[in-house]
mmCIF file of C-alpha atoms in Angstrom:
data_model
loop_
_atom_site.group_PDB
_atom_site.id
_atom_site.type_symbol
_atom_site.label_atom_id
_atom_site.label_comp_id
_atom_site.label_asym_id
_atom_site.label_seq_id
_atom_site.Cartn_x
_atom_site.Cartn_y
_atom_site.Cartn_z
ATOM 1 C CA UNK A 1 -13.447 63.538 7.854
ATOM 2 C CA UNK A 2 -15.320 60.974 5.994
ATOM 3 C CA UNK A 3 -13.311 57.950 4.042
ATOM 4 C CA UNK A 4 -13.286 56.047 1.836
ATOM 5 C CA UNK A 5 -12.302 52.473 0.830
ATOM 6 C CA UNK A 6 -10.579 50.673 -2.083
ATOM 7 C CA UNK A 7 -11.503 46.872 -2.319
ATOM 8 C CA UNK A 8 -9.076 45.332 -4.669
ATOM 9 C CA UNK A 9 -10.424 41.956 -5.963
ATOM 10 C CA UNK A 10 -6.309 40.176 -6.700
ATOM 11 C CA UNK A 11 -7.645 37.479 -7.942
ATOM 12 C CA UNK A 12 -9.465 39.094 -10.861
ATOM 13 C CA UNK A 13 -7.099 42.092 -11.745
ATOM 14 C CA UNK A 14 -3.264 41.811 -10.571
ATOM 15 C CA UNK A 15 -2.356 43.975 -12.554
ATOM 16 C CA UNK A 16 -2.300 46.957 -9.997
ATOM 17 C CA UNK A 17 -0.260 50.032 -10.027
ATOM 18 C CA UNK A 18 -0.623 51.829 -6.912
ATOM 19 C CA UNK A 19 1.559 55.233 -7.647
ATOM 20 C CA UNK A 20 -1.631 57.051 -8.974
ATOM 21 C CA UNK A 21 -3.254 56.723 -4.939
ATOM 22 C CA UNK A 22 -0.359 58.548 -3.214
ATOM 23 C CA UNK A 23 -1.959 61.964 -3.133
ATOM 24 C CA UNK A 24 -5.527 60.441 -1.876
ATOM 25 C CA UNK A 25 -7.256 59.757 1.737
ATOM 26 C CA UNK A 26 -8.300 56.458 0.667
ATOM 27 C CA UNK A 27 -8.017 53.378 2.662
ATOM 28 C CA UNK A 28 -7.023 50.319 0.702
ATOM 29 C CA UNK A 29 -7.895 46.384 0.983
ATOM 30 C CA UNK A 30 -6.256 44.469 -1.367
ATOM 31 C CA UNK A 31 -7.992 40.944 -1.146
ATOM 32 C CA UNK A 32 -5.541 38.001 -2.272
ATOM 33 C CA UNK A 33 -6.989 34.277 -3.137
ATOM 34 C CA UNK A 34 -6.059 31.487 -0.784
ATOM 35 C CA UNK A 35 -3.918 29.934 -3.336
ATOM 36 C CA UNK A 36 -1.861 33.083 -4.679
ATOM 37 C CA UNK A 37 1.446 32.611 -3.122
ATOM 38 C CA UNK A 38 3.212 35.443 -5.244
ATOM 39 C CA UNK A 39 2.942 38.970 -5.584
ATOM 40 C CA UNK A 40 4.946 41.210 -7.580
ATOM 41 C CA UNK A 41 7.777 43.119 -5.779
ATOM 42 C CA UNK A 42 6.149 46.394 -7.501
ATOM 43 C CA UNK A 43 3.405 46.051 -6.144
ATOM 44 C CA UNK A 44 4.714 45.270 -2.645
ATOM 45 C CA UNK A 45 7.026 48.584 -3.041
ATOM 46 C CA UNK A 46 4.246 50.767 -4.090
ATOM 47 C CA UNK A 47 1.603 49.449 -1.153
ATOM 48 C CA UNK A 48 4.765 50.300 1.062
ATOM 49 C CA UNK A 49 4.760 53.849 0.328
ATOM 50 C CA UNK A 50 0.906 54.485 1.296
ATOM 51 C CA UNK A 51 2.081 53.180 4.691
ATOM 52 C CA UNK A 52 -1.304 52.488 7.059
ATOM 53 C CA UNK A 53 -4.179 53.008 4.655
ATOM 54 C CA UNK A 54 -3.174 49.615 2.172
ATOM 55 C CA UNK A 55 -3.814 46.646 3.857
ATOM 56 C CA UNK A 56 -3.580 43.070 2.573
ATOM 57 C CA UNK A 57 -6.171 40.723 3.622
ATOM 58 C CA UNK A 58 -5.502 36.828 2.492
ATOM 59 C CA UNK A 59 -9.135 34.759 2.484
ATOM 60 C CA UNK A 60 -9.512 31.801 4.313
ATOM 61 C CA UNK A 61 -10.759 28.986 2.125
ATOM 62 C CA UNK A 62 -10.647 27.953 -1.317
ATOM 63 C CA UNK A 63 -13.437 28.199 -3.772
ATOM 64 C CA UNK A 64 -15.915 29.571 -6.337
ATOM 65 C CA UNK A 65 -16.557 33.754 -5.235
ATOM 66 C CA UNK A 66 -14.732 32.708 -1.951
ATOM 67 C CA UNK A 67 -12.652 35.896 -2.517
ATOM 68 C CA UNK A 68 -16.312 37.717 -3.452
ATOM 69 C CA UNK A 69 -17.805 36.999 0.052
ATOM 70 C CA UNK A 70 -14.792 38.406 1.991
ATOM 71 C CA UNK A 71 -15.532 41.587 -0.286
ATOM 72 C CA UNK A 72 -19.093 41.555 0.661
ATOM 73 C CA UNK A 73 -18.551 41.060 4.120
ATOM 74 C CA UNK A 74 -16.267 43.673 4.928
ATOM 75 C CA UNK A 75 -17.968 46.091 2.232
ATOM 76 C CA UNK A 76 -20.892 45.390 4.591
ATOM 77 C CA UNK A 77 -19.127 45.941 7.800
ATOM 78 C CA UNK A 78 -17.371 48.926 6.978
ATOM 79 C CA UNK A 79 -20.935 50.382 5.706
ATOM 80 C CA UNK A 80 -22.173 50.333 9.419
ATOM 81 C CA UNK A 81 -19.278 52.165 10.870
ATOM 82 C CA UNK A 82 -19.887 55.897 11.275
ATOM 83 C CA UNK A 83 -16.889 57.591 9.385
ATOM 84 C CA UNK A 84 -16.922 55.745 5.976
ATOM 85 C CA UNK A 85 -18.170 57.933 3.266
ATOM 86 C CA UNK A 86 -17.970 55.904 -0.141
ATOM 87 C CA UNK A 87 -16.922 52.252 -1.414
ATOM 88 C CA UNK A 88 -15.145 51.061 -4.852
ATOM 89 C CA UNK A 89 -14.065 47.555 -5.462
ATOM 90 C CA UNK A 90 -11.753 46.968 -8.066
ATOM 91 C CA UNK A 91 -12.339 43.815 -10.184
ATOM 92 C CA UNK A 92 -13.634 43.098 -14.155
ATOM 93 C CA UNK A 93 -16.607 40.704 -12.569
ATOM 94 C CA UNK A 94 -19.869 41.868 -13.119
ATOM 95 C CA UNK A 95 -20.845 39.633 -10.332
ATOM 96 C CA UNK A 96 -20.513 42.498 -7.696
ATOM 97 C CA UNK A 97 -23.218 44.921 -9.712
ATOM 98 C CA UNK A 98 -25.922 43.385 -8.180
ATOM 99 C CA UNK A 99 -24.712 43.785 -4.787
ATOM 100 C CA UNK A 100 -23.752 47.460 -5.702
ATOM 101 C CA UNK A 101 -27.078 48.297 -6.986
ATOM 102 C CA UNK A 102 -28.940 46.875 -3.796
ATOM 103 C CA UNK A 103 -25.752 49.141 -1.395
ATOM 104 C CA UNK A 104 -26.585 52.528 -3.721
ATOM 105 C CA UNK A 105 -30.058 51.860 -3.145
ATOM 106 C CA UNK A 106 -29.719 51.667 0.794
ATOM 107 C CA UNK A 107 -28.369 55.076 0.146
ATOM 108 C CA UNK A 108 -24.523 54.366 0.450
ATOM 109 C CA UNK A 109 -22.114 55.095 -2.094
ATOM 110 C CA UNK A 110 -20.470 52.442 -4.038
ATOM 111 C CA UNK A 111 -19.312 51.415 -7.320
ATOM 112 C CA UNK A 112 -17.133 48.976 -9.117
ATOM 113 C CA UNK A 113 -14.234 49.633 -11.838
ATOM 114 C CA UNK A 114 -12.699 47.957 -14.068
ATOM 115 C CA UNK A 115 -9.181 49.345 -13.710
ATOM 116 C CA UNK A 116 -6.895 51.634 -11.114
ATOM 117 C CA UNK A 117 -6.613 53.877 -14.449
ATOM 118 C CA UNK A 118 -10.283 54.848 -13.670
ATOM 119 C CA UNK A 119 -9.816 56.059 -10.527
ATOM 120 C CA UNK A 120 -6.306 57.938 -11.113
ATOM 121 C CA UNK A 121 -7.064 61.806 -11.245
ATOM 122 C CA UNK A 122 -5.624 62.002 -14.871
ATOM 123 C CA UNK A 123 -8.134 60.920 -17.698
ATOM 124 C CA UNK A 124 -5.344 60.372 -19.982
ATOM 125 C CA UNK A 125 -4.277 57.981 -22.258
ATOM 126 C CA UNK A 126 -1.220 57.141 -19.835
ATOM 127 C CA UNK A 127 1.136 55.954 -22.491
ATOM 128 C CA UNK A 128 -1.280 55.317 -25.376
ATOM 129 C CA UNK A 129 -1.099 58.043 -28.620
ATOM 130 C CA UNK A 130 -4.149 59.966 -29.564
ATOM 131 C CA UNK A 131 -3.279 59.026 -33.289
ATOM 132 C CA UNK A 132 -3.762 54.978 -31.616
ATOM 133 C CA UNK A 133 -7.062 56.024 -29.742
ATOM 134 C CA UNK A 134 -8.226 57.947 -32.407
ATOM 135 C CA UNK A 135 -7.713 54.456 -34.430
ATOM 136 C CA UNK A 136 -9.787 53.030 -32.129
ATOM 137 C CA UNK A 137 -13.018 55.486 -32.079
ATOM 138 C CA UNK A 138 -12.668 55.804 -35.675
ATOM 139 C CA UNK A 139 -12.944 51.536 -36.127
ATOM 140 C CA UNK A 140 -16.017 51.351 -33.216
ATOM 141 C CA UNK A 141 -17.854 54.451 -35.075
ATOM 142 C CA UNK A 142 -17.762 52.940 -38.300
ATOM 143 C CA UNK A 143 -19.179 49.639 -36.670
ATOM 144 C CA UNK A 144 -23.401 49.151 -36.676
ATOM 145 C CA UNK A 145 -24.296 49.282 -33.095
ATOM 146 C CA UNK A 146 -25.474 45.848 -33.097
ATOM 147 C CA UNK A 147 -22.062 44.459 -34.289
ATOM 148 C CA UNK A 148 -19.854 45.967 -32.130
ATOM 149 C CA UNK A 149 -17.929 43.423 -29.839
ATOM 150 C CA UNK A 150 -20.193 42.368 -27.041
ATOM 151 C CA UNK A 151 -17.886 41.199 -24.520
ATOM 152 C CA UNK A 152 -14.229 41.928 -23.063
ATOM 153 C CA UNK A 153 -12.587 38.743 -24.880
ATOM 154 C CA UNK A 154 -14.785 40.165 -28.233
ATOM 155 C CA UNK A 155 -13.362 43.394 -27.963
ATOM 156 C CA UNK A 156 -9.155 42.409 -27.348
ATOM 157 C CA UNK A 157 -9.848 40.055 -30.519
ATOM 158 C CA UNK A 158 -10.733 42.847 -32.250
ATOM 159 C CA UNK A 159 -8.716 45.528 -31.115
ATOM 160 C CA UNK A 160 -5.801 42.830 -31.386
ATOM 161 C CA UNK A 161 -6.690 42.035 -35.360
ATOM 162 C CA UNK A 162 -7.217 46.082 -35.833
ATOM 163 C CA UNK A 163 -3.617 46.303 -34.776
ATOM 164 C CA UNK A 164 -2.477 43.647 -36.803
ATOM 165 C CA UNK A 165 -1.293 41.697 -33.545
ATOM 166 C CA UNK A 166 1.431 44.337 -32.700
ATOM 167 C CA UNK A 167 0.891 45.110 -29.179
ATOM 168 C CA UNK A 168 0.453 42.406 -26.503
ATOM 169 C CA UNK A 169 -2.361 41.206 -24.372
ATOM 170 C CA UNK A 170 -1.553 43.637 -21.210
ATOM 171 C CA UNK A 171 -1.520 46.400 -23.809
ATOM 172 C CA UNK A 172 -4.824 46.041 -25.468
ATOM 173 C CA UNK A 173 -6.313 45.416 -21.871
ATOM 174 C CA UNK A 174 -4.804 48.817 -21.125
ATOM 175 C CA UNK A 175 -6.621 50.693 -24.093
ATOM 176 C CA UNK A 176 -9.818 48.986 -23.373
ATOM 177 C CA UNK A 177 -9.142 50.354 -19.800
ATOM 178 C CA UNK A 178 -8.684 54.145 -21.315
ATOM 179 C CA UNK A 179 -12.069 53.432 -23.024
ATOM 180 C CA UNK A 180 -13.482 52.831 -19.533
ATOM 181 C CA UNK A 181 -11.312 56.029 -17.830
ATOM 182 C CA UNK A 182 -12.982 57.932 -20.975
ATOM 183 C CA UNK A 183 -16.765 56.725 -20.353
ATOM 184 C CA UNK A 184 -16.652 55.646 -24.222
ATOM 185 C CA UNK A 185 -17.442 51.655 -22.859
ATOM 186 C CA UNK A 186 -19.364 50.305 -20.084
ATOM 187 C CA UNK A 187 -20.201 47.052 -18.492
ATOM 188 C CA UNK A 188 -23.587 45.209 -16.912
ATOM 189 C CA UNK A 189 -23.767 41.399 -16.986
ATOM 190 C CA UNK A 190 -20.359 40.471 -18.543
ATOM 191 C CA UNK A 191 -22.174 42.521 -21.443
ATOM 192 C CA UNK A 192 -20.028 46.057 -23.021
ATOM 193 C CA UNK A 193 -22.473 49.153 -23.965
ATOM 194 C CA UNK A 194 -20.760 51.862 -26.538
ATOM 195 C CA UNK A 195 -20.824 55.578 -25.651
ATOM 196 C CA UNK A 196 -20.696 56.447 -28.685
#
């Protein structure tokens, strides 16, 4: 049976919820910095339950895309072992695309996301209201295409002054997330591309 592999990139995205992977095959490497010396006891619990397949790798050294390079190098290993059938890394930096381009091209499958949420089963709003979503499209519609928010930080400004500062950082991370789930945003280069 072919596998596949989850490399989570801590450094760029802890905020992980691992409940959404208990009904998968997938093998799990959750990378963590040199320098990150606390993880969140949810997080801990929830690796716990997928037993064997989640395992924590801590990088030696200390440094610009130090945590990258482990990625790469194991994403490279693992792609030479008969068995392995696809690769995802998990991590907002656009850095890896390059790298994933030249790995899809050598005919293996990989790809990078932006959030757990996008590779849950459900393509739901998890939490979210349509009437807030539908807030959302309706603003980015009305938008030109050439002013829409270019960029992540762009985009929470926005969506944070659209909701009139009401919901939190964490939350408006988690609807740009659903915009990613829903294939309404994209991302090459640090730069966002509308769906819409």
């Amino acid at each position: 049976m072919k596998k596949q592999v989850l490399f989570i990139d801590y450094e760029n995205i802890q905020n992980v919820d691992l409940s959404s992977m208990k009904d998968t095959e997938t093998e799990i490497k959750i990378f963590v910095g040199q320098t990150q010396h606390k993880i969140p006891f949810d997080l801990v619990m929830s690796a716990q339950t997928l037993g064997r397949s989640v395992e924590w790798v801590k990088i030696d050294g200390d440094g610009r895309n130090a945590l990258d390079f482990h990625i790469a190098y194991y994403l490279g290993s693992l792609s030479k072992q008969p068995g392995y059938d696809s690769f995802i890394i998990l991590s907002k930096d656009t850095g890896y695309d390059p790298l994933i381009r030249h790995i899809n091209k050598q005919g293996i499958t990989c790809r990078r996301i932006n959030s757990i949420l996008e590779f849950s089963k459900e393509k739901g709003l998890l939490g979210f209201t349509d009437e807030r979503m539908a807030k959302v499209m309706d603003n980015l519609t009305k938008i030109a295409k050439n002013k829409r928010p270019r960029t992540r930080k762009t985009l929470t400004q926005h969506l944070s002054s659209l909701f009139q500062k009401k919901f939190d950082e964490q939350e408006i991370a988690t609807i740009i997330d659903s915009l990613f789930v829903q294939q309404t945003l994209s991302e090459d280069n640090n730069k966002l591309t509308y769906n819409i």
